[in-house]
Amino acid sequence: MKFRFSLFFSLVIFLVLCGFLYGLRSMPVAKIWNNYSVAYVSNAVSEDLVVFYLENEGCQDVITLSGQKVPFVSSISPVASADNEYLDQRLRYFSDMSSSYRLFYIPEKYQDGASRAIAKLSREMGIEAGLDSIERYPWMVPLICLAAYIILFIASKYRSVFALPGLFPLLLSLSQPFYAVAASVCLMLLAIYLINGLWTRRKFVSAIFRSLYIDILIVSSLMLMLAVSFTVFLLSLGVFAASAMAFVFLNALHEYQEYKLSFTFIPIFSAWQIPVVYRKTAKYLVATSFPILALLIMFLISTASTPAASIQGIALPSPSDGTMPTASSFSLPNMNSFYEWAWKQLSYPYRTLNDSSAIKAPKDGDSINVTHYENTDDGIVVTEEPVLTYNDEFKKKLREDAMDRVSVEKLLSSQDDDVVVKYSSGIKSKSDSQHNGINLALLLTALIIPFALFAAYLGLGRKKYENSK
């Protein structure tokens, strides 16, 4: 009865987890801009029609040419500065270099809907259209996890017991094929391998929680998953639950099989008395670091050689590698350009028309002061009150205001302020879910953990009777 209940409940947990892993599966996407995909559509199609197709597929907050307004006017004076170069230049974000295509910037959360809408538009209208984003499934990432699984499976004392609980972390690497997730999966598999050595002994469950090695591996892998994303963290909790249920099922199966035997063997030592890490298992602490090291190397290589996302040689506005463009490169305004324009507009009412400094670009610390005259017993006292200061607080306020509008400024605010933007047909793409400093830090952390545990074993965990292991 216990075996049948465990089998039924285990199957329910397994199927539910597999459903979530499939339904919430993700894939790295290479794209030109952080947080946005760029759709290019032939000028033969009107902007309204393109927006209609996008909205039908659920795409909202699309940044379009018609959606661009003057960001603001001074509340003090309706008369604005004649310097409109920034407003004119930002409109170039909505066409390619040859002016053959209209460009639309779509938030990345609508990636799937945008792909369907653009494909449908191109098919039904018979025009050229597409997205800059490239989806490529990184098969090497789950394959490295599979290699770690096979190594630990062969090394396991009870291979059949390792096989089923270890399967679920492997499925997670297929569902979320990201470098940091795969490194965490390797740590999960190592924890299951160490747990495997305690199998069939009394106090099996409590020994798991008493082991510092196993606890560190489980907690660190969960924390790494949480650092990747909350969705991945929830999936990892489901994986741990499924692996735990696999142990429950295997234990019920073991008891059911022993029940049918005439006699059975009972291990003398309890799980508390068995070292989790000894000479044999310690070697696999170091061995597990090699798949993680392979992931780190792949990460560094892919970061340096990310494929270009622009398609068919169309020159699109793209963040460059930081090199200042030449005059022929058609440099476009960035967020700093917006700050400078906003400063000129906001400071315009306070400046005399004879002040030639009004046309100069502001520098950090520049301020606009209003002079006050106060009649006191000692005569007229002159004081100055700063009403505007060009600093980080000024820029932060502008960025927050820009996030409320569907404008070029909202696109630019998701990039670095000083990014150099120019037309390019071969710019290196960005991939937020893969290529950033956070993922590098997570991979290095995952790499350090097995070595740290091995060092702890050498310093604290060795026993005199290990030679017999």
XYZ file of C-alpha atoms in Angstrom:
469
model
C 0.000 0.000 0.000
C 2.805 2.389 0.929
C 4.619 1.555 -2.307
C 1.533 2.189 -4.442
C 0.820 5.516 -2.737
C 4.447 6.632 -3.191
C 4.342 5.618 -6.847
C 1.121 7.536 -7.501
C 2.187 10.667 -5.620
C 5.638 10.613 -7.233
C 4.139 10.393 -10.717
C 1.899 13.390 -9.977
C 4.876 15.466 -8.776
C 6.981 14.412 -11.755
C 4.289 15.235 -14.323
C 3.482 18.608 -12.738
C 7.167 19.556 -12.694
C 7.659 18.487 -16.306
C 4.638 20.600 -17.258
C 6.110 23.670 -15.566
C 9.565 23.066 -17.048
C 8.032 22.884 -20.516
C 5.593 25.768 -20.069
C 8.206 28.126 -18.570
C 11.072 27.094 -20.839
C 13.351 29.909 -21.987
C 15.916 30.454 -24.682
C 18.777 32.962 -24.904
C 17.992 35.736 -27.370
C 20.631 37.823 -29.110
C 19.490 41.371 -29.834
C 20.896 44.819 -30.530
C 19.376 46.782 -27.645
C 19.013 46.008 -23.961
C 15.384 45.176 -23.103
C 14.073 45.833 -26.637
C 13.761 44.060 -29.969
C 13.855 46.011 -33.226
C 11.293 45.271 -35.932
C 12.058 46.496 -39.441
C 9.251 46.760 -42.007
C 9.309 47.962 -45.595
C 8.217 51.583 -46.114
C 5.502 50.238 -48.433
C 3.458 49.464 -45.303
C 2.027 52.213 -43.122
C 2.984 52.549 -39.480
C -0.639 52.171 -38.368
C -0.924 48.785 -40.073
C 2.253 47.509 -38.432
C 1.046 48.667 -35.007
C -2.312 46.968 -35.693
C -0.595 43.603 -36.300
C 1.600 44.021 -33.214
C -1.297 44.938 -30.942
C -3.321 41.983 -32.214
C -0.548 39.747 -30.869
C -0.556 41.492 -27.494
C 2.426 43.809 -28.006
C 2.084 47.008 -25.968
C 4.212 50.121 -25.421
C 5.782 49.880 -28.865
C 8.070 52.852 -29.530
C 7.094 54.331 -32.910
C 7.852 57.450 -34.930
C 4.347 58.877 -34.520
C 4.595 58.420 -30.762
C 7.436 60.932 -30.441
C 6.475 64.219 -28.832
C 8.448 67.121 -27.471
C 9.450 65.641 -24.081
C 8.437 68.757 -22.132
C 8.339 72.550 -22.155
C 9.362 74.824 -19.333
C 6.589 75.496 -16.822
C 7.897 79.045 -16.465
C 8.017 80.120 -20.069
C 6.204 78.699 -23.106
C 8.985 80.084 -25.253
C 11.553 77.372 -25.912
C 15.132 77.557 -26.994
C 15.669 77.446 -30.737
C 18.110 74.567 -30.271
C 16.103 71.635 -31.687
C 18.974 69.584 -33.071
C 18.378 66.779 -30.577
C 14.667 66.561 -31.444
C 15.487 66.331 -35.154
C 18.305 63.814 -34.745
C 16.325 61.365 -32.568
C 13.794 60.829 -35.371
C 16.493 58.970 -37.283
C 16.042 56.065 -34.860
C 12.935 55.115 -36.841
C 14.497 54.324 -40.203
C 17.474 52.373 -41.412
C 20.446 54.103 -42.995
C 18.977 53.836 -46.497
C 15.509 54.983 -45.354
C 14.008 51.840 -46.908
C 12.507 50.453 -43.694
C 10.457 51.701 -40.771
C 11.792 50.692 -37.369
C 9.777 49.787 -34.275
C 11.146 49.118 -30.784
C 9.247 46.425 -28.884
C 9.761 45.549 -25.175
C 11.461 42.163 -24.852
C 8.601 40.684 -22.805
C 6.550 40.735 -26.029
C 9.252 38.895 -27.993
C 7.069 35.913 -28.912
C 4.095 38.078 -29.904
C 6.310 40.349 -31.986
C 7.760 37.359 -33.848
C 4.273 36.090 -34.697
C 3.022 39.540 -35.715
C 5.949 40.334 -38.017
C 5.858 36.870 -39.604
C 2.111 37.193 -40.216
C 2.497 40.713 -41.634
C 5.257 39.637 -43.990
C 3.292 36.595 -45.169
C -0.069 38.307 -45.693
C 1.227 41.564 -47.181
C 4.054 40.022 -49.179
C 6.565 42.590 -47.961
C 9.996 42.387 -46.372
C 9.937 42.551 -42.577
C 11.722 40.958 -39.653
C 13.159 41.236 -36.150
C 16.725 41.831 -35.110
C 16.489 39.138 -32.429
C 18.094 35.748 -32.959
C 17.084 32.709 -30.927
C 19.655 29.944 -30.809
C 19.326 27.006 -28.480
C 22.746 26.465 -26.829
C 22.880 22.685 -26.947
C 26.353 22.584 -25.431
C 25.012 23.915 -22.109
C 22.708 20.952 -21.273
C 25.239 18.572 -22.842
C 27.846 19.691 -20.293
C 25.303 19.023 -17.544
C 24.709 15.594 -19.097
C 28.460 14.936 -18.955
C 28.469 15.830 -15.235
C 25.451 13.537 -14.738
C 27.188 10.603 -16.460
C 30.421 11.080 -14.484
C 28.614 11.147 -11.139
C 26.317 8.293 -12.198
C 29.314 6.055 -12.909
C 30.952 7.097 -9.631
C 27.822 6.490 -7.541
C 27.710 3.592 -5.119
C 24.034 2.993 -5.930
C 23.694 3.984 -9.569
C 20.003 3.234 -9.885
C 19.382 5.472 -6.861
C 21.336 8.372 -8.391
C 19.723 8.033 -11.832
C 16.155 9.106 -11.015
C 16.748 11.996 -8.548
C 19.528 13.319 -10.788
C 17.259 13.338 -13.820
C 15.264 16.396 -12.707
C 18.169 18.861 -12.446
C 19.135 17.644 -15.919
C 15.648 18.521 -17.199
C 16.014 21.979 -15.639
C 19.159 22.581 -17.709
C 17.140 21.698 -20.829
C 14.310 24.051 -19.867
C 16.592 26.953 -18.860
C 19.780 26.534 -20.945
C 21.733 29.385 -19.373
C 25.314 29.192 -18.149
C 24.611 30.172 -14.531
C 21.675 27.742 -14.324
C 23.814 24.918 -15.707
C 26.539 25.618 -13.128
C 23.924 25.429 -10.375
C 22.650 22.149 -11.833
C 26.167 20.711 -11.544
C 26.151 21.605 -7.842
C 22.722 19.949 -7.468
C 24.021 16.764 -9.080
C 27.038 16.777 -6.770
C 24.731 17.063 -3.743
C 22.664 14.090 -4.997
C 25.877 12.120 -5.506
C 26.948 12.721 -1.895
C 23.462 11.833 -0.624
C 23.687 8.590 -2.608
C 26.460 7.324 -0.312
C 24.132 7.369 2.692
C 21.442 5.270 1.027
C 19.715 2.408 2.934
C 21.192 3.397 6.285
C 19.280 4.381 9.398
C 18.816 8.124 10.024
C 19.235 8.751 6.287
C 17.103 11.922 6.176
C 18.503 13.557 9.308
C 22.065 12.823 8.150
C 21.443 14.878 5.016
C 20.571 17.946 7.077
C 23.508 17.319 9.431
C 26.052 17.283 6.595
C 27.709 20.652 6.032
C 28.880 19.580 2.576
C 25.400 18.665 1.337
C 23.751 21.694 2.957
C 26.219 24.113 1.362
C 25.712 22.575 -2.085
C 21.917 22.700 -1.816
C 21.714 26.224 -0.402
C 24.336 27.666 -2.762
C 22.669 26.167 -5.844
C 19.320 27.632 -4.764
C 20.863 31.060 -4.130
C 22.535 31.011 -7.529
C 19.193 30.167 -9.131
C 17.550 33.032 -7.258
C 20.228 35.400 -8.551
C 19.411 34.334 -12.131
C 15.674 35.021 -11.809
C 12.764 34.372 -9.488
C 11.138 32.094 -12.079
C 14.247 29.919 -12.267
C 14.357 29.846 -8.457
C 10.770 28.559 -8.275
C 11.553 25.915 -10.883
C 14.636 24.855 -8.903
C 12.476 24.445 -5.795
C 10.219 22.188 -7.846
C 13.265 20.216 -9.002
C 14.427 19.710 -5.429
C 10.920 18.611 -4.442
C 10.815 16.119 -7.315
C 14.276 14.768 -6.461
C 13.261 14.404 -2.807
C 10.087 12.600 -3.884
C 12.235 10.333 -6.064
C 14.177 9.292 -2.970
C 10.882 8.638 -1.142
C 9.656 6.505 -4.030
C 12.937 4.577 -4.265
C 12.884 3.972 -0.513
C 9.314 2.607 -0.710
C 10.384 0.403 -3.620
C 13.381 -0.811 -1.629
C 11.202 -1.690 1.365
C 8.669 -3.423 -0.889
C 11.378 -5.555 -2.496
C 12.892 -6.459 0.887
C 9.467 -7.369 2.229
C 9.275 -10.194 -0.316
C 12.700 -11.588 0.625
C 13.234 -14.326 3.203
C 15.881 -12.282 5.000
C 17.698 -8.969 4.468
C 20.936 -7.308 5.520
C 20.856 -4.271 7.802
C 23.914 -1.964 7.778
C 25.562 -1.783 11.207
C 26.500 1.879 11.016
C 23.820 4.557 10.761
C 24.042 7.386 8.231
C 25.289 9.670 11.015
C 28.385 7.512 11.417
C 29.298 7.472 7.717
C 31.465 10.331 6.363
C 29.828 12.079 3.415
C 33.177 13.159 1.978
C 36.137 10.800 2.092
C 39.010 9.905 -0.212
C 36.834 8.656 -3.101
C 34.041 11.222 -2.973
C 36.510 14.068 -2.388
C 37.947 13.444 -5.859
C 34.550 14.151 -7.376
C 34.321 17.490 -5.582
C 37.200 18.532 -7.792
C 35.909 16.590 -10.823
C 32.599 18.500 -10.739
C 34.503 21.760 -11.088
C 35.590 20.769 -14.614
C 32.081 20.963 -16.168
C 31.597 24.303 -14.413
C 34.972 25.467 -15.749
C 33.862 24.400 -19.253
C 30.716 26.516 -18.832
C 32.836 29.481 -17.738
C 35.099 29.136 -20.785
C 32.073 28.880 -23.094
C 30.601 31.967 -21.451
C 33.782 33.984 -22.026
C 34.079 32.816 -25.635
C 30.428 33.516 -26.452
C 30.635 36.954 -24.826
C 33.586 37.858 -27.029
C 32.013 36.475 -30.211
C 28.299 37.200 -29.893
C 26.689 36.987 -33.354
C 25.426 40.106 -35.090
C 21.678 40.466 -34.785
C 21.031 42.761 -37.733
C 19.580 40.784 -40.626
C 20.319 40.818 -44.362
C 22.875 43.602 -44.037
C 20.348 46.276 -43.050
C 22.149 49.112 -41.257
C 20.172 49.803 -38.065
C 20.814 52.267 -35.219
C 23.049 50.218 -32.931
C 25.130 50.745 -29.787
C 28.749 50.544 -30.843
C 31.749 49.155 -28.990
C 32.444 52.588 -27.525
C 34.685 53.872 -30.293
C 33.745 57.399 -31.240
C 32.294 57.277 -34.757
C 33.609 59.283 -37.659
C 31.524 61.896 -39.456
C 30.552 59.332 -42.074
C 29.195 56.945 -39.440
C 26.046 59.022 -38.788
C 26.259 59.189 -35.013
C 22.861 59.337 -33.319
C 21.988 61.051 -30.020
C 22.251 59.137 -26.768
C 20.943 59.744 -23.255
C 23.621 62.328 -22.545
C 22.352 64.231 -25.590
C 18.904 64.256 -24.011
C 20.295 65.524 -20.703
C 22.046 68.395 -22.485
C 18.932 69.326 -24.452
C 16.783 69.193 -21.300
C 19.274 71.388 -19.437
C 19.146 74.015 -22.164
C 15.350 73.995 -22.183
C 14.966 74.189 -18.404
C 17.655 76.815 -17.960
C 16.487 78.960 -20.907
C 14.048 81.163 -18.903
C 16.841 82.083 -16.474
C 19.401 83.160 -19.061
C 19.921 86.517 -20.687
C 19.764 86.483 -24.454
C 23.187 88.140 -24.447
C 24.746 85.195 -22.583
C 26.683 83.198 -25.157
C 27.291 80.424 -22.600
C 23.693 79.262 -23.177
C 24.812 77.277 -26.222
C 27.581 75.425 -24.383
C 27.142 71.815 -23.291
C 26.701 71.590 -19.499
C 29.228 69.924 -17.230
C 28.644 68.137 -13.944
C 28.295 70.718 -11.189
C 27.056 73.547 -13.410
C 24.223 75.454 -11.789
C 21.724 78.223 -12.502
C 21.401 80.749 -9.680
C 18.712 83.322 -9.035
C 19.832 86.557 -7.344
C 17.811 87.833 -4.398
C 18.034 91.342 -2.938
C 16.998 91.870 0.663
C 16.772 95.222 2.450
C 18.246 94.894 5.966
C 19.447 97.256 8.673
C 22.927 96.900 7.237
C 21.745 97.807 3.772
C 20.865 95.702 0.765
C 22.138 92.120 1.029
C 22.606 90.151 -2.181
C 22.171 86.372 -2.056
C 22.071 83.683 -4.746
C 19.791 80.659 -4.744
C 20.565 77.674 -7.013
C 17.421 76.657 -8.903
C 19.005 74.125 -11.250
C 22.102 71.963 -10.859
C 23.452 69.655 -13.527
C 24.215 66.557 -11.467
C 23.190 62.917 -10.954
C 19.947 63.906 -9.242
C 18.987 66.081 -12.221
C 19.668 63.168 -14.600
C 17.832 60.663 -12.417
C 14.695 62.821 -12.450
C 14.824 63.037 -16.252
C 15.255 59.265 -16.551
C 12.258 58.638 -14.294
C 10.126 61.002 -16.357
C 11.285 59.318 -19.576
C 10.056 55.931 -18.317
C 6.482 57.253 -18.327
C 6.509 57.894 -22.081
C 6.662 55.599 -25.087
C 9.604 57.505 -26.528
C 13.163 57.190 -27.752
C 14.233 58.385 -24.309
C 12.648 55.276 -22.767
C 14.726 53.122 -25.130
C 17.906 55.070 -24.387
C 17.330 55.035 -20.630
C 17.732 51.250 -20.672
C 21.261 51.644 -22.095
C 24.396 53.303 -20.749
C 24.162 57.102 -20.756
C 27.333 57.565 -22.808
C 26.770 54.735 -25.283
C 27.839 55.642 -28.823
C 25.019 54.919 -31.284
C 25.555 54.685 -35.022
C 24.157 52.859 -38.041
C 25.655 49.409 -38.387
C 24.840 46.160 -40.178
C 27.298 44.038 -38.198
C 27.174 45.259 -34.630
C 27.687 42.672 -31.899
C 24.404 41.739 -30.292
C 23.488 41.843 -26.660
C 22.003 38.913 -24.784
C 20.783 40.067 -21.401
C 20.058 36.601 -20.076
C 23.571 35.357 -20.822
C 26.226 38.021 -21.257
C 26.697 40.286 -18.284
C 28.868 40.744 -15.230
C 26.320 39.152 -12.906
C 26.431 35.847 -14.768
C 30.221 35.924 -14.742
C 30.166 36.406 -10.967
C 27.675 33.534 -10.570
C 29.830 31.189 -12.644
C 32.951 32.075 -10.662
C 31.052 31.504 -7.408
C 29.833 28.103 -8.600
C 33.396 27.212 -9.617
C 34.832 28.166 -6.235
C 32.334 26.152 -4.149
C 33.641 22.608 -4.985
C 37.224 23.732 -4.373
C 36.210 25.369 -1.082
C 34.527 22.151 0.055
C 37.583 20.137 -0.969
C 39.795 22.515 1.026
C 37.451 22.073 4.017
C 37.782 18.320 3.646
C 41.580 18.509 3.598
C 41.647 20.763 6.625
C 38.803 19.446 8.752
C 37.063 16.396 7.364
C 39.717 13.691 7.005
C 39.409 10.625 9.203
C 42.039 8.066 10.169
C 39.962 5.170 8.877
C 39.544 6.705 5.392
C 42.395 4.558 4.072
C 40.038 1.626 4.148
C 37.452 3.379 2.002
